[in-house]
Coordinates of C-alpha atoms in Angstrom, one line a residue:
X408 CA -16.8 -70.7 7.4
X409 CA -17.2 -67.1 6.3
X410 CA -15.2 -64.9 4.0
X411 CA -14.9 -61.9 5.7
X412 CA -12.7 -64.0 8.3
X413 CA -11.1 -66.3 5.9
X414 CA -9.6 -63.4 3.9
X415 CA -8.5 -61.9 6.8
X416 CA -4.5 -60.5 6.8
X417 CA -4.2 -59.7 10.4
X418 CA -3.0 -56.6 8.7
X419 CA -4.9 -53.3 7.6
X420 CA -6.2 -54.1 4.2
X421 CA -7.3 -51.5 2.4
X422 CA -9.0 -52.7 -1.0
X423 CA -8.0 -50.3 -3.2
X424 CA -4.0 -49.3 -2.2
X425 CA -1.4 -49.7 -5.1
X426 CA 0.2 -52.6 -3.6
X427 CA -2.0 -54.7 -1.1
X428 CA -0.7 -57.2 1.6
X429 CA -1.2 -60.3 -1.0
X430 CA 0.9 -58.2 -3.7
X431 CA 3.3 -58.3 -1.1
X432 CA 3.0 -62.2 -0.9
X433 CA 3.5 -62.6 -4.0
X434 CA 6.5 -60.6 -4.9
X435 CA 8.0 -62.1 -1.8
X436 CA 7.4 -65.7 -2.9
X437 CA 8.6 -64.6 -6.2
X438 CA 11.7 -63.2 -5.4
X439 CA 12.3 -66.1 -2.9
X440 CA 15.4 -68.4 -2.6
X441 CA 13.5 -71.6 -2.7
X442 CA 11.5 -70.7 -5.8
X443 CA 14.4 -69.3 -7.7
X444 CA 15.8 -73.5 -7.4
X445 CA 12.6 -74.5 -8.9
X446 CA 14.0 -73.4 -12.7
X447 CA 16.1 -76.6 -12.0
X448 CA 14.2 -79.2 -10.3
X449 CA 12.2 -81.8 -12.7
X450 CA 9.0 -81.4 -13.7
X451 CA 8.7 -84.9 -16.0
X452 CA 11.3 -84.3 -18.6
X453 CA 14.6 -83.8 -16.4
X454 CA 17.3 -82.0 -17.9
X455 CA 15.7 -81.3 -21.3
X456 CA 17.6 -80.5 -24.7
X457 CA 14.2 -79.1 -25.8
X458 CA 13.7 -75.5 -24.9
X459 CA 9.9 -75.6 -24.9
X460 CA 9.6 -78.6 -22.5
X461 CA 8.6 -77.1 -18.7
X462 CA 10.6 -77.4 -15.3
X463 CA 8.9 -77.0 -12.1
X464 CA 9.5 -73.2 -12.3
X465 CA 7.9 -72.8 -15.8
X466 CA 5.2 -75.1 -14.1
X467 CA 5.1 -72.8 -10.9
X468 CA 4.6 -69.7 -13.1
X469 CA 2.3 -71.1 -15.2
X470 CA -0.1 -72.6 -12.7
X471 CA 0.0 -68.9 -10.7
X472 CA -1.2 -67.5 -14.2
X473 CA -4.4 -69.7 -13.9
X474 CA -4.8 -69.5 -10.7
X475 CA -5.0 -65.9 -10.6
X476 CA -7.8 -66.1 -13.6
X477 CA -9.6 -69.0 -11.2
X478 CA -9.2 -66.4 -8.1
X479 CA -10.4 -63.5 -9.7
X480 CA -13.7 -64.8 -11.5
X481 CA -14.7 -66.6 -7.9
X482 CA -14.3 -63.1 -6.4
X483 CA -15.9 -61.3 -9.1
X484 CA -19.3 -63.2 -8.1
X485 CA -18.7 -63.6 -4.6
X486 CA -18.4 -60.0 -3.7
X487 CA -21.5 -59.7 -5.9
X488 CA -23.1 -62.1 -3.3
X489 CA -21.7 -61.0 -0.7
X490 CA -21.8 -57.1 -0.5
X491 CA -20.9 -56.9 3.1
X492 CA -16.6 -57.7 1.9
X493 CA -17.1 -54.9 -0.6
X494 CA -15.7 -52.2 1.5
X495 CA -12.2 -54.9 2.3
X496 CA -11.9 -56.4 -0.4
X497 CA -11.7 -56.9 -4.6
X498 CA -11.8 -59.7 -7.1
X499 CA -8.2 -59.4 -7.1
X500 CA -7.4 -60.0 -3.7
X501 CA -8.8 -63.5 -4.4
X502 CA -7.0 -63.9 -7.5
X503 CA -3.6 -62.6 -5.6
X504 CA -4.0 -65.2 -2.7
X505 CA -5.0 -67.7 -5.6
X506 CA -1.7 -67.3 -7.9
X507 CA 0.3 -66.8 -4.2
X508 CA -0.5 -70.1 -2.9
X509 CA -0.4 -71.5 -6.5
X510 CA 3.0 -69.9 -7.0
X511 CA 4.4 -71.6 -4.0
X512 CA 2.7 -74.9 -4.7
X513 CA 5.7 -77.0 -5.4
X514 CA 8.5 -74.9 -3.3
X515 CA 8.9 -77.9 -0.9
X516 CA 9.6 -80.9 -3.9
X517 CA 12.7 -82.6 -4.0
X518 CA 15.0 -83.0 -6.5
X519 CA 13.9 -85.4 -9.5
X520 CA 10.8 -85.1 -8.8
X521 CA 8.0 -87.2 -7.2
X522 CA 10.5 -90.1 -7.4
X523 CA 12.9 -87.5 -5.3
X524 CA 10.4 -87.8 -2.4
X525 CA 9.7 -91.8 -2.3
X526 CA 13.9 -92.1 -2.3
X527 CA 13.9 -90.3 0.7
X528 CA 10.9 -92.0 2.6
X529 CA 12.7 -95.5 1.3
X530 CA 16.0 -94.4 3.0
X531 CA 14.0 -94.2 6.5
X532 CA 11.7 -97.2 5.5
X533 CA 14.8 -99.2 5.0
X534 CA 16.5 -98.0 8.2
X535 CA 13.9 -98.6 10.9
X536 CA 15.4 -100.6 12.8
X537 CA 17.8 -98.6 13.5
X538 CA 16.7 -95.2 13.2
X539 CA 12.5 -96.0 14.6
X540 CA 13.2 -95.6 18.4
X541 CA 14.5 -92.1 18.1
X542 CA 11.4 -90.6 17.1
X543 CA 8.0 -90.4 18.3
X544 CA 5.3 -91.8 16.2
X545 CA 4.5 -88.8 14.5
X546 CA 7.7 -87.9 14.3
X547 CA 8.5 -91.2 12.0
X548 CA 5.2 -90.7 10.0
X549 CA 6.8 -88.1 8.5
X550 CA 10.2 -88.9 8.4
X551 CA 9.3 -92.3 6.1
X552 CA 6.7 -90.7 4.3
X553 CA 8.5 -87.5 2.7
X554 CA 6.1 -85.0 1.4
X555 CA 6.4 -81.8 -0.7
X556 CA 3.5 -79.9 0.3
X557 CA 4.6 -80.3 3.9
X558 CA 8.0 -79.2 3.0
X559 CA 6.4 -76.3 1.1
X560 CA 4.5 -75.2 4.2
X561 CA 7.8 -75.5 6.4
X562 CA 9.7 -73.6 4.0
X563 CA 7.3 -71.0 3.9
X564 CA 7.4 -70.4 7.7
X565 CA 11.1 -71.1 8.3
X566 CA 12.6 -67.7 9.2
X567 CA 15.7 -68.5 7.9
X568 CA 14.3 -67.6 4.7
X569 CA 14.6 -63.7 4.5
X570 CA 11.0 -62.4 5.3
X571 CA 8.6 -64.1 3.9
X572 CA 6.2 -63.9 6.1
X573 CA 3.1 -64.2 4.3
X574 CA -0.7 -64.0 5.3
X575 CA -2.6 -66.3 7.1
X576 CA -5.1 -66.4 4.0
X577 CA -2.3 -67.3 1.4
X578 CA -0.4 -70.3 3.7
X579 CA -3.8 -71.6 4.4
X580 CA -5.0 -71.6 0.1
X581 CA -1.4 -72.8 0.1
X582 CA -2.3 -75.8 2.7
X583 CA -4.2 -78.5 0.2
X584 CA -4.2 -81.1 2.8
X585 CA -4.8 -79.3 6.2
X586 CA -3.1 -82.5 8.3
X587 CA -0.5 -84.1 10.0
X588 CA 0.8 -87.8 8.8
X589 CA -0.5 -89.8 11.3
X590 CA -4.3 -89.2 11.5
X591 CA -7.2 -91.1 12.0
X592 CA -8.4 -93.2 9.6
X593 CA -11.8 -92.1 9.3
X594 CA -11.6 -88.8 7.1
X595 CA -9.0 -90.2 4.8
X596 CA -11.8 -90.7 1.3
X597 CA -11.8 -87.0 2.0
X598 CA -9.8 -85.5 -0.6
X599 CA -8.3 -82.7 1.7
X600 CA -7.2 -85.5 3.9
X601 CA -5.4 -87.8 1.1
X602 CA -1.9 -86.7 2.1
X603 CA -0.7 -84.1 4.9
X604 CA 0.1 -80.6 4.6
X605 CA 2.7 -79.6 8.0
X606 CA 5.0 -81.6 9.5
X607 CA 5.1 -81.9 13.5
X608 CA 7.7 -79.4 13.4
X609 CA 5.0 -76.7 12.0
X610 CA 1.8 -78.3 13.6
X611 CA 1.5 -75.5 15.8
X612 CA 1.6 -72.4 13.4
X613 CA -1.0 -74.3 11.2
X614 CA -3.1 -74.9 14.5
X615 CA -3.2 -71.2 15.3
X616 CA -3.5 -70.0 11.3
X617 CA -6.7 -72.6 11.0
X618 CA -8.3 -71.0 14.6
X619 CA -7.4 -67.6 13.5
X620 CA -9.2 -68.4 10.0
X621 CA -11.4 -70.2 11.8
X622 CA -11.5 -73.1 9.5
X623 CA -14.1 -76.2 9.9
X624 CA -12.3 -78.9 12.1
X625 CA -13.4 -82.6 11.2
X626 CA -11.2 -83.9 14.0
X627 CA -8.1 -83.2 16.3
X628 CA -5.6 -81.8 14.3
X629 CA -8.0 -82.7 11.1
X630 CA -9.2 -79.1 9.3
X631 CA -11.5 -78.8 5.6
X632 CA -10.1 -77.0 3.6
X633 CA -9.5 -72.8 2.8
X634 CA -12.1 -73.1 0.0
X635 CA -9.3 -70.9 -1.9
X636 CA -7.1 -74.6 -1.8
X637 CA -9.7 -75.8 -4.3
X638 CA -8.9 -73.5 -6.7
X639 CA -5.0 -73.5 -6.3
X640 CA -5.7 -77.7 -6.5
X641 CA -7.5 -76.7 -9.7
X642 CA -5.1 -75.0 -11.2
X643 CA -2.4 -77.2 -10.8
X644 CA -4.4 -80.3 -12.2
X645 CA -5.3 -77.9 -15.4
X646 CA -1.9 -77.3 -16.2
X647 CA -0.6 -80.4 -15.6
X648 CA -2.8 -82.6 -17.3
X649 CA -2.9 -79.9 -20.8
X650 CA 0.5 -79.0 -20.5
X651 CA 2.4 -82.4 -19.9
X652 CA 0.1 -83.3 -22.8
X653 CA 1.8 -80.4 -25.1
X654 CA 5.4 -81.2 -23.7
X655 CA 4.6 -84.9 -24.5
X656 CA 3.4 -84.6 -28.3
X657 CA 6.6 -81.9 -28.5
X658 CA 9.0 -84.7 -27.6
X659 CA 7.4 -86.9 -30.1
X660 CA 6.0 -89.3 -27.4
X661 CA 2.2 -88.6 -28.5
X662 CA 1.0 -88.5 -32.1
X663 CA 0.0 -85.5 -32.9
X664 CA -3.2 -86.3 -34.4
X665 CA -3.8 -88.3 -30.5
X666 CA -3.2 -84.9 -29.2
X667 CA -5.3 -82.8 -31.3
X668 CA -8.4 -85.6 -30.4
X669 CA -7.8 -85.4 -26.4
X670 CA -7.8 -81.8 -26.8
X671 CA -11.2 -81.6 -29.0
X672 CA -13.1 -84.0 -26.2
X673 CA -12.0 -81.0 -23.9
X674 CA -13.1 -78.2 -25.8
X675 CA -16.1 -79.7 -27.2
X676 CA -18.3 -77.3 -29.8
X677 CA -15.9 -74.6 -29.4
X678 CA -13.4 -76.8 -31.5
X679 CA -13.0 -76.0 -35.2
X680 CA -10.9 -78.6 -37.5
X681 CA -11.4 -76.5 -40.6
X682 CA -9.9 -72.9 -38.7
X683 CA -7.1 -75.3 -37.0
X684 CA -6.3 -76.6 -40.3
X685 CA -5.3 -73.0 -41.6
X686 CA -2.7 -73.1 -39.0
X687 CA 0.3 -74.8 -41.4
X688 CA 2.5 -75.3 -38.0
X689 CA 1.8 -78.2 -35.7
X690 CA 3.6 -77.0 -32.8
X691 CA 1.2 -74.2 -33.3
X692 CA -1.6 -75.7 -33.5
X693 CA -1.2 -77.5 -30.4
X694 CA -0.2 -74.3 -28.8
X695 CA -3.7 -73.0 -29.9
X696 CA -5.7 -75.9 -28.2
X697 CA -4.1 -75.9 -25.3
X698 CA -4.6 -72.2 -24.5
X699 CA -8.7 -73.2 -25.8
X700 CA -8.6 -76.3 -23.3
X701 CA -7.2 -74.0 -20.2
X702 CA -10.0 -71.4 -21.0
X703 CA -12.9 -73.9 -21.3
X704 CA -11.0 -75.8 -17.8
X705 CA -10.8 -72.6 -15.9
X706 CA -14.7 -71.6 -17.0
X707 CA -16.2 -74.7 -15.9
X708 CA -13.8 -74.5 -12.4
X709 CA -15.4 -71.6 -11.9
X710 CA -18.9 -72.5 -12.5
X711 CA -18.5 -75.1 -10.3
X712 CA -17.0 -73.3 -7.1
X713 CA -19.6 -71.3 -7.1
X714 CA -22.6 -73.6 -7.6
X715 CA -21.0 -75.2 -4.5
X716 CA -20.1 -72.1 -2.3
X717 CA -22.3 -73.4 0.0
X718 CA -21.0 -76.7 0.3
X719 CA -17.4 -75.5 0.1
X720 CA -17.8 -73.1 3.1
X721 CA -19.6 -75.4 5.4
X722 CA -16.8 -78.4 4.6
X723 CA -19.2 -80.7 3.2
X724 CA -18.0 -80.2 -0.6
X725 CA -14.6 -82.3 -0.7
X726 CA -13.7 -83.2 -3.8
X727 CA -11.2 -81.9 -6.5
X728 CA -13.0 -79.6 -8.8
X729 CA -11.5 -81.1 -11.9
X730 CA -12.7 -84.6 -10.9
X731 CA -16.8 -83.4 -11.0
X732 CA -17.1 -81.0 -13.6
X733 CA -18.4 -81.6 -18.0
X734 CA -14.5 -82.1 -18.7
X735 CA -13.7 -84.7 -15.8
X736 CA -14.0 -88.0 -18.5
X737 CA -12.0 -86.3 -21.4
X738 CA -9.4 -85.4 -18.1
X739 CA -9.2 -88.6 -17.3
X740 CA -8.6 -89.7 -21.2
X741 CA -5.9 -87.6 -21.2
X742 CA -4.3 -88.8 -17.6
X743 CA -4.5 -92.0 -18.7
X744 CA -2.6 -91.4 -21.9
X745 CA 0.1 -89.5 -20.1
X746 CA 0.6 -92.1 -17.6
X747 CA 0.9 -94.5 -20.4
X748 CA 3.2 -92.8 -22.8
X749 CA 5.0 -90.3 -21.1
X750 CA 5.6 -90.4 -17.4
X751 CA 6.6 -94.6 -18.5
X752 CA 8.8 -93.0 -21.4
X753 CA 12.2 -94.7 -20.9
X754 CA 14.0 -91.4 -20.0
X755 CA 11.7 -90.5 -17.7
X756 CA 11.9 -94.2 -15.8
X757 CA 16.1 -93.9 -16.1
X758 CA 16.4 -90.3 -14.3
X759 CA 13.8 -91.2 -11.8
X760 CA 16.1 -95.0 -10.6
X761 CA 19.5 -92.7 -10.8
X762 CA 17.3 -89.9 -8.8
X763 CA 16.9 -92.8 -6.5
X764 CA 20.5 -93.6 -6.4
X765 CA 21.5 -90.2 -6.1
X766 CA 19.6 -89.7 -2.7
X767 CA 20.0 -92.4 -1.2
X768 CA 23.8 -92.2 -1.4
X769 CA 23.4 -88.2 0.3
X770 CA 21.0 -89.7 2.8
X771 CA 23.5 -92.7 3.4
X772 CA 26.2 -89.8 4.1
X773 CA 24.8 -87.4 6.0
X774 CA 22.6 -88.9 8.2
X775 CA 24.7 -90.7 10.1
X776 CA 26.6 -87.6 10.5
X777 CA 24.1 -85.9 11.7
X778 CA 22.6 -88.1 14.5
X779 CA 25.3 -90.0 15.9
X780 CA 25.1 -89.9 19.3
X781 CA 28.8 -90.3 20.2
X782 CA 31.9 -89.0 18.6
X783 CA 31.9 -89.4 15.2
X784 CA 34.0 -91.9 12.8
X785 CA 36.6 -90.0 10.7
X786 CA 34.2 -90.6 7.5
X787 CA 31.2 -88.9 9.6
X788 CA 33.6 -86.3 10.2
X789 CA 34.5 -85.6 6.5
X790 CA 30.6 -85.5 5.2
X791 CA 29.4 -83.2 8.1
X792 CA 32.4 -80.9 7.3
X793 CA 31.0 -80.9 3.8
X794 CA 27.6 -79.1 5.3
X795 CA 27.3 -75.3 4.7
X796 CA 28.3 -73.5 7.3
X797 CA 25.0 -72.0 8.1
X798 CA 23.4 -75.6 8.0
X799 CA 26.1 -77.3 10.2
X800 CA 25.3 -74.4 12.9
X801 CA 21.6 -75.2 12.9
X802 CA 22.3 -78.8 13.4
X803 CA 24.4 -78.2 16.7
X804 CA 21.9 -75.8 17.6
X805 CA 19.1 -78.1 17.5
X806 CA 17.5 -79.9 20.7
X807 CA 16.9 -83.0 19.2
X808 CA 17.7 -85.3 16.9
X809 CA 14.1 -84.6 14.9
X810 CA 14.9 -81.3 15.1
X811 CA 18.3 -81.8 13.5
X812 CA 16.9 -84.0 10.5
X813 CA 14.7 -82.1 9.5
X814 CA 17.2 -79.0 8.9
X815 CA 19.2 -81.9 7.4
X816 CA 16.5 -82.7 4.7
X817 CA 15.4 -78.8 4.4
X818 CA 19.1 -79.0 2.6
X819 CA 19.1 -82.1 0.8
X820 CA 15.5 -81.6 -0.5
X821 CA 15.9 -78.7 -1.6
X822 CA 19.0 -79.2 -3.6
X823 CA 18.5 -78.6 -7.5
X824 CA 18.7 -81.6 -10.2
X825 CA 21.8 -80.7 -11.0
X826 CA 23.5 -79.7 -7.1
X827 CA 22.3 -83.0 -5.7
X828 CA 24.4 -85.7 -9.3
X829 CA 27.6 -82.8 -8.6
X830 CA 27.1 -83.7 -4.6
X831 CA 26.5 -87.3 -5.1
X832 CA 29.3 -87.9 -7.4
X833 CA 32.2 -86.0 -5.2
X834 CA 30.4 -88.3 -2.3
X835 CA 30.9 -91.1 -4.3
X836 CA 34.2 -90.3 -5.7
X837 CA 33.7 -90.3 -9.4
X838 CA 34.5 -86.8 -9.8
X839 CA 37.1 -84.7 -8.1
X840 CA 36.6 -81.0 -7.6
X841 CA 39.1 -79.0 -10.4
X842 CA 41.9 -77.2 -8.7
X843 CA 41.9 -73.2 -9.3

């Protein structure tokens, strides 16, 4: 692959204009509807009474912040080694399609979380036998196996959303997993080929955005990565592992003292007990470790892209930065902690069964509504009518009944925390909307 072509726009890029076409991706992402819904959707702590503990949109904004660090020291040194891109572009136009597609990263997750997406895959899993025969086989792949960075990538290309629009080099750094659900099985110990990234829905805009960017093809519909997905996939992993550690010895489900240790097998000699010690607040002093853990992450990210450009462009590198740099076993210390003590804390567990409940009981309501294929029963009737109007209109617009669910689940996933119990319950009947 080559850079000149992989950071191409489509657009007339001048390098050093006050606002470039990935400024513009940004702001528009930014100022987005979908990412506004994020500062309600659960990160691991749903609903928390602590200020300090992060929701997906504190997540979102944090990971952009590293990945634009991540983008801009790549582009520092590979302008340097490549001095033919000098005249198009700067270090920041890697570090704006870096904190773009990092921005944008979890636009397409459900409500509660990663337990939002395996309730809705269950509800189709559970109906097959019903519900199979409509579809065709990739069709039903992703139907029963819901997955936020498709969602994400469908979102970001739906034109209902006003303009987005964004450039061909930011949806494909965007694009971790550059396939459909039902692949071949031979490229799946591939980590670009672990999950999927489009839906069938989108598989043609991602077929023309990977031969316009011309991106290495492994098989049919099978692409490596935009080497700029490493770095997005980097600096979501950083902030997640150091910053679910902070949240989780702020809630009191880590010992401090367990913190400060994971944190020191991170930053190695740079650590200093004696200079920590001077700090008389805790909460403090864990801030100040894991800023020193995201510097040293991001710094040996970086070393490592580039010691594998090579590998990276030509699509034999495929493996997550994170997982095969100094830090990778003190990482793996502290994943294994977190998985222990706080993604198994019992609030945690309790908000992700009732997040199962929750959309399920939508799914069970809608659906039916939605593709019945005669007139409906007076209880189909009532749920469609409680649609928006825009998304009832798309429905009856839509050719098929694929086409129809997935506007369906556009709405449903992307219903905050707090929409989707309100919904459910007036569903359910254990609330009644006020009278005004």
């Amino acid at each position: 692959m080559d850079w000149k072509v992989l950071l191409n726009s489509g657009e007339s890029h001048q390098k050093n204009t006050d606002r470039s076409v990935f400024d513009r991706d940004f702001d528009r992402i930014i100022f987005s509807h979908p990412f506004r819904k994020l500062q309600d959707k659960t990160q691991v702590h749903p609903l928390p009474e602590h200020d300090f503990v992060h929701n997906r949109l504190t997540h979102s904004l944090e990971v952009s912040s590293v990945g634009r660090s991540l983008g801009r020291s790549v582009g520092a040194v590979i302008l340097q080694r490549h001095p033919e891109l000098e005249p198009y572009f700067n270090a920041n136009d890697f570090g704006l399609i870096t904190a773009s597609a990092s921005l944008a990263h979890d636009i397409g997750n459900p409500p509660f979380g990663h337990s939002g997406e395996d309730a809705i895959s269950d509800y189709f899993v559970t109906n097959k036998d019903i519900l199979e025969s409509d579809f065709t086989e990739q069709q039903w792949f992703d139907l029963i196996n819901f997955e936020g960075n498709a969602q994400g990538f469908r979102l970001l290309n739906k034109s209902g959303y006003q303009g987005l629009r964004l450039t061909k080099p930011t949806l494909a750094a965007f694009t971790k997993y550059p396939r459909p659900s039902k692949v071949a099985d031979q490229f799946k110990p591939r980590r670009s080929q672990k999950k999927y990234g489009f839906y069938h829905s989108e598989a043609e805009i991602f077929d023309s955005l990977a031969k316009d960017l011309q991106l290495h093809q492994l098989a049919d519909a099978q692409w490596c990565r935009h080497p700029l997905a490493f770095l997005v996939e980097a600096a979501d992993d950083i902030c997640y592992h150091i910053i679910d550690l902070e949240d989780g010895c702020n809630l009191g489900l880590i010992s401090h003292q367990d913190t400060v240790d994971l944190y020191e097998q991170v930053i190695g000699s740079k650590f200093d007990a004696a200079k920590l010690s001077t700090i008389k607040s805790k909460a403090e002093q864990i801030s100040l470790l894991r800023a020193m853990s995201i510097g040293e992450l991001i710094k040996q990210s970086v070393e490592h892209f580039l010691a594998n450009e090579e590998g990276i462009l030509s699509g034999d590198y495929d493996i997550s930065l994170t997982d095969d740099i100094r830090a990778t076993s003190a990482l793996e210390e502290i994943k294994n902690v977190s998985v222990q003590k706080i993604y198994r804390a019992q609030h945690v567990v309790e908000i992700e069964a009732a997040g199962f409940n929750v959309l399920n009981g939508l799914l069970e309501s809608f659906v039916p509504a939605v593709l019945t294929k005669t007139k409906m029963s007076k209880k189909q009737s009532v749920a469609f009518r409680l649609l928006p109007e825009d998304l009832k209109a798309e429905i009856e617009a839509s050719d098929d009944q694929y086409t129809a669910l997935r506007a369906l689940l556009d709405y449903i996933s992307g219903l905050t925390d707090s929409n989707a119990m309100s919904l459910y319950r007036k569903l359910m009947g254990i609330s009644l909307p006020s009278m005004r």
